[in-house]
Amino acid sequence: MKVTVFQFEGTPEELDASQVLKELADQHRGPVSVATNDGPDRGTLPARIPGVADEGQETVRQLLGRSPAPGLFVRFLNETTRWDKVGVHGIKRKNTLTDTPLDYSRYLRLRRQGSQFGGFAYVYPEYNTINLRLNYSQQQLDELGIKSARTLTTGHQEYRVSVDLTDETSLADALQLAVLAYNGT
């Protein structure tokens, strides 16, 4: 697959009047998506949420519509789904029939395919929360220079580190920790 991306800045009137932009657009036929820059985290969602199966696209899009920073969440998914053998999965609820589709309505699981450990992260699109498969103490996080993560005292003992995506620093911290969780699975 080949993807060509152009980024132009200007008012809609300036972009509409640009002869160069018209010539470039005419040369590259195919789907076009336009995103506005309403800040680092409130921009228009992409046509497809990275890594999410077709059956979960609309549900995740609705959750992101209520999210405080959907752009940061999409960037997190975009980066992690580029890693080798990473899949984004909905959740199979207990006591569901075998052919019941996965549930995407609360959280998603990022899993390294072939791993026997399950997911390396559980991510909550509506809240921009990333729970990572790391049983680290606050002291260990401090030693890594991670300031935006917190340790959890409830839930599964393996998933004890959580990051709320609120800004560029929290996104960088979440990605740094996700690499550690991914490598541990």
mmCIF file of C-alpha atoms in Angstrom:
data_model
loop_
_atom_site.group_PDB
_atom_site.id
_atom_site.type_symbol
_atom_site.label_atom_id
_atom_site.label_comp_id
_atom_site.label_asym_id
_atom_site.label_seq_id
_atom_site.Cartn_x
_atom_site.Cartn_y
_atom_site.Cartn_z
ATOM 1 C CA MET A 1 0.000 0.000 0.000
ATOM 2 C CA LYS A 2 1.258 3.450 -0.838
ATOM 3 C CA VAL A 3 0.202 6.476 1.184
ATOM 4 C CA THR A 4 0.966 10.029 0.141
ATOM 5 C CA VAL A 5 0.456 12.770 2.681
ATOM 6 C CA PHE A 6 0.535 16.520 2.189
ATOM 7 C CA GLN A 7 0.133 19.101 4.905
ATOM 8 C CA PHE A 8 -0.727 22.702 4.102
ATOM 9 C CA GLU A 9 -1.404 25.583 6.427
ATOM 10 C CA GLY A 10 -3.664 28.478 5.608
ATOM 11 C CA THR A 11 -7.208 29.683 5.753
ATOM 12 C CA PRO A 12 -9.794 27.775 3.702
ATOM 13 C CA GLU A 13 -9.925 30.686 1.266
ATOM 14 C CA GLU A 14 -6.130 30.672 0.810
ATOM 15 C CA LEU A 15 -6.096 26.928 0.229
ATOM 16 C CA ASP A 16 -8.994 27.112 -2.233
ATOM 17 C CA ALA A 17 -7.168 29.841 -4.192
ATOM 18 C CA SER A 18 -3.838 27.981 -4.359
ATOM 19 C CA GLN A 19 -2.983 26.876 -7.896
ATOM 20 C CA VAL A 20 -0.094 24.709 -6.630
ATOM 21 C CA LEU A 21 -2.432 22.852 -4.269
ATOM 22 C CA LYS A 22 -4.900 22.247 -7.109
ATOM 23 C CA GLU A 23 -2.145 20.832 -9.315
ATOM 24 C CA LEU A 24 -0.879 18.526 -6.570
ATOM 25 C CA ALA A 25 -4.388 17.297 -5.782
ATOM 26 C CA ASP A 26 -5.039 16.591 -9.465
ATOM 27 C CA GLN A 27 -1.872 14.465 -9.694
ATOM 28 C CA HIS A 28 -2.808 12.270 -6.707
ATOM 29 C CA ARG A 29 -6.237 10.784 -7.254
ATOM 30 C CA GLY A 30 -7.752 8.719 -4.469
ATOM 31 C CA PRO A 31 -9.353 9.191 -1.087
ATOM 32 C CA VAL A 32 -8.656 12.548 0.496
ATOM 33 C CA SER A 33 -9.154 13.401 4.127
ATOM 34 C CA VAL A 34 -8.894 16.897 5.501
ATOM 35 C CA ALA A 35 -8.125 17.501 9.166
ATOM 36 C CA THR A 36 -8.325 20.809 10.927
ATOM 37 C CA ASN A 37 -5.776 21.730 13.528
ATOM 38 C CA ASP A 38 -7.904 22.626 16.522
ATOM 39 C CA GLY A 39 -5.012 22.025 18.892
ATOM 40 C CA PRO A 40 -2.790 19.042 19.576
ATOM 41 C CA ASP A 41 -5.581 16.801 20.794
ATOM 42 C CA ARG A 42 -8.981 17.976 19.473
ATOM 43 C CA GLY A 43 -8.480 17.569 15.745
ATOM 44 C CA THR A 44 -10.748 15.671 13.396
ATOM 45 C CA LEU A 45 -10.549 11.916 13.775
ATOM 46 C CA PRO A 46 -8.970 10.019 10.889
ATOM 47 C CA ALA A 47 -11.120 8.017 8.477
ATOM 48 C CA ARG A 48 -10.061 4.841 10.314
ATOM 49 C CA ILE A 49 -9.026 4.453 13.930
ATOM 50 C CA PRO A 50 -5.618 2.705 13.717
ATOM 51 C CA GLY A 51 -5.685 -1.025 14.393
ATOM 52 C CA VAL A 52 -9.391 -1.260 15.242
ATOM 53 C CA ALA A 53 -11.362 -3.880 13.309
ATOM 54 C CA ASP A 54 -14.241 -2.778 11.095
ATOM 55 C CA GLU A 55 -16.769 -4.121 13.606
ATOM 56 C CA GLY A 56 -15.438 -1.768 16.293
ATOM 57 C CA GLN A 57 -14.748 1.385 14.268
ATOM 58 C CA GLU A 58 -18.058 3.159 14.930
ATOM 59 C CA THR A 59 -18.149 2.264 18.638
ATOM 60 C CA VAL A 60 -14.583 3.472 19.221
ATOM 61 C CA ARG A 61 -15.280 6.622 17.206
ATOM 62 C CA GLN A 62 -18.260 7.378 19.486
ATOM 63 C CA LEU A 63 -16.114 6.836 22.584
ATOM 64 C CA LEU A 64 -13.443 9.148 21.199
ATOM 65 C CA GLY A 65 -16.137 11.748 20.557
ATOM 66 C CA ARG A 66 -16.544 12.002 24.345
ATOM 67 C CA SER A 67 -12.800 11.875 25.010
ATOM 68 C CA PRO A 68 -10.930 14.910 26.368
ATOM 69 C CA ALA A 69 -8.031 14.402 23.914
ATOM 70 C CA PRO A 70 -8.914 12.000 21.089
ATOM 71 C CA GLY A 71 -5.966 13.104 18.963
ATOM 72 C CA LEU A 72 -3.481 11.924 21.575
ATOM 73 C CA PHE A 73 -5.260 8.585 21.864
ATOM 74 C CA VAL A 74 -5.234 8.080 18.088
ATOM 75 C CA ARG A 75 -1.534 8.971 17.972
ATOM 76 C CA PHE A 76 -0.854 6.379 20.697
ATOM 77 C CA LEU A 77 -2.696 3.708 18.693
ATOM 78 C CA ASN A 78 -1.049 4.812 15.466
ATOM 79 C CA GLU A 79 2.421 4.351 16.964
ATOM 80 C CA THR A 80 1.812 1.088 18.838
ATOM 81 C CA THR A 81 0.031 -0.621 15.941
ATOM 82 C CA ARG A 82 3.171 -0.131 13.819
ATOM 83 C CA TRP A 83 5.102 -2.419 16.141
ATOM 84 C CA ASP A 84 5.729 -5.997 15.056
ATOM 85 C CA LYS A 85 2.682 -8.264 15.447
ATOM 86 C CA VAL A 86 0.549 -5.826 17.488
ATOM 87 C CA GLY A 87 -3.188 -6.224 17.268
ATOM 88 C CA VAL A 88 -6.002 -4.127 18.729
ATOM 89 C CA HIS A 89 -8.835 -6.269 20.021
ATOM 90 C CA GLY A 90 -12.218 -5.784 21.561
ATOM 91 C CA ILE A 91 -13.107 -7.808 24.627
ATOM 92 C CA LYS A 92 -14.858 -11.169 24.701
ATOM 93 C CA ARG A 93 -17.323 -10.881 27.571
ATOM 94 C CA LYS A 94 -17.821 -13.858 29.887
ATOM 95 C CA ASN A 95 -20.782 -16.116 29.161
ATOM 96 C CA THR A 96 -21.151 -14.914 25.554
ATOM 97 C CA LEU A 97 -21.855 -17.285 22.709
ATOM 98 C CA THR A 98 -18.957 -18.422 20.545
ATOM 99 C CA ASP A 99 -20.018 -16.423 17.493
ATOM 100 C CA THR A 100 -20.752 -13.212 19.432
ATOM 101 C CA PRO A 101 -18.657 -10.303 18.104
ATOM 102 C CA LEU A 102 -16.034 -8.710 20.321
ATOM 103 C CA ASP A 103 -17.155 -5.849 22.557
ATOM 104 C CA TYR A 104 -15.525 -2.469 21.832
ATOM 105 C CA SER A 105 -17.796 -0.396 24.086
ATOM 106 C CA ARG A 106 -15.520 0.093 27.103
ATOM 107 C CA TYR A 107 -11.883 -0.700 26.431
ATOM 108 C CA LEU A 108 -9.529 -2.275 23.924
ATOM 109 C CA ARG A 109 -6.691 -4.717 24.381
ATOM 110 C CA LEU A 110 -3.354 -4.227 22.635
ATOM 111 C CA ARG A 111 -1.771 -7.613 22.227
ATOM 112 C CA ARG A 112 1.426 -8.928 20.752
ATOM 113 C CA GLN A 113 0.270 -11.771 18.537
ATOM 114 C CA GLY A 114 1.723 -15.093 19.569
ATOM 115 C CA SER A 115 2.287 -13.965 23.150
ATOM 116 C CA GLN A 116 0.979 -16.212 25.911
ATOM 117 C CA PHE A 117 0.662 -13.259 28.302
ATOM 118 C CA GLY A 118 -2.430 -11.666 26.798
ATOM 119 C CA GLY A 119 -2.388 -7.935 26.237
ATOM 120 C CA PHE A 120 0.483 -5.600 26.979
ATOM 121 C CA ALA A 121 -1.959 -2.707 27.403
ATOM 122 C CA TYR A 122 -5.637 -2.093 28.018
ATOM 123 C CA VAL A 123 -6.710 1.251 26.592
ATOM 124 C CA TYR A 124 -9.839 3.261 27.316
ATOM 125 C CA PRO A 125 -10.725 5.553 24.366
ATOM 126 C CA GLU A 126 -13.394 7.542 26.213
ATOM 127 C CA TYR A 127 -11.050 8.516 29.038
ATOM 128 C CA ASN A 128 -7.681 8.486 27.241
ATOM 129 C CA THR A 129 -6.367 6.063 29.838
ATOM 130 C CA ILE A 130 -3.652 3.518 29.113
ATOM 131 C CA ASN A 131 -3.182 0.644 31.599
ATOM 132 C CA LEU A 132 0.076 -1.173 30.953
ATOM 133 C CA ARG A 133 1.212 -4.671 31.807
ATOM 134 C CA LEU A 134 3.917 -3.469 34.177
ATOM 135 C CA ASN A 135 4.076 -4.260 37.867
ATOM 136 C CA TYR A 136 6.254 -1.222 38.678
ATOM 137 C CA SER A 137 6.423 0.777 41.870
ATOM 138 C CA GLN A 138 6.231 4.560 41.915
ATOM 139 C CA GLN A 139 9.944 4.587 42.742
ATOM 140 C CA GLN A 140 10.727 2.590 39.586
ATOM 141 C CA LEU A 141 8.670 5.043 37.512
ATOM 142 C CA ASP A 142 10.521 7.961 39.111
ATOM 143 C CA GLU A 143 13.866 6.325 38.273
ATOM 144 C CA LEU A 144 12.768 6.128 34.634
ATOM 145 C CA GLY A 145 11.900 9.823 34.695
ATOM 146 C CA ILE A 146 8.202 9.108 34.147
ATOM 147 C CA LYS A 147 6.141 11.855 35.752
ATOM 148 C CA SER A 148 2.671 11.389 34.265
ATOM 149 C CA ALA A 149 2.126 7.717 35.185
ATOM 150 C CA ARG A 150 0.614 6.403 38.383
ATOM 151 C CA THR A 151 0.586 3.007 40.017
ATOM 152 C CA LEU A 152 -2.714 1.262 40.609
ATOM 153 C CA THR A 153 -3.633 -0.641 43.738
ATOM 154 C CA THR A 154 -6.748 -2.334 42.361
ATOM 155 C CA GLY A 155 -7.369 -4.586 39.412
ATOM 156 C CA HIS A 156 -5.135 -7.311 38.016
ATOM 157 C CA GLN A 157 -1.724 -7.371 39.701
ATOM 158 C CA GLU A 158 0.153 -7.389 36.392
ATOM 159 C CA TYR A 159 -1.487 -4.179 35.125
ATOM 160 C CA ARG A 160 -0.330 -1.705 37.754
ATOM 161 C CA VAL A 161 0.839 1.296 35.715
ATOM 162 C CA SER A 162 -1.627 3.773 34.243
ATOM 163 C CA VAL A 163 -1.214 6.940 32.167
ATOM 164 C CA ASP A 164 -3.901 9.473 31.275
ATOM 165 C CA LEU A 165 -3.127 11.079 27.923
ATOM 166 C CA THR A 166 -3.445 14.820 28.523
ATOM 167 C CA ASP A 167 -0.484 16.378 26.709
ATOM 168 C CA GLU A 168 2.677 15.607 24.740
ATOM 169 C CA THR A 169 4.593 14.593 27.881
ATOM 170 C CA SER A 170 1.981 12.042 28.924
ATOM 171 C CA LEU A 171 1.908 10.646 25.377
ATOM 172 C CA ALA A 172 5.705 10.280 25.370
ATOM 173 C CA ASP A 173 5.597 8.618 28.806
ATOM 174 C CA ALA A 174 2.822 6.235 27.702
ATOM 175 C CA LEU A 175 4.777 5.242 24.605
ATOM 176 C CA GLN A 176 8.003 4.730 26.586
ATOM 177 C CA LEU A 177 6.177 2.498 29.069
ATOM 178 C CA ALA A 178 4.287 0.685 26.303
ATOM 179 C CA VAL A 179 7.637 -0.329 24.772
ATOM 180 C CA LEU A 180 8.640 -1.853 28.114
ATOM 181 C CA ALA A 181 5.301 -3.671 28.448
ATOM 182 C CA TYR A 182 5.454 -4.874 24.824
ATOM 183 C CA ASN A 183 9.000 -6.189 25.280
ATOM 184 C CA GLY A 184 7.888 -8.010 28.444
ATOM 185 C CA THR A 185 5.193 -9.988 26.645
#
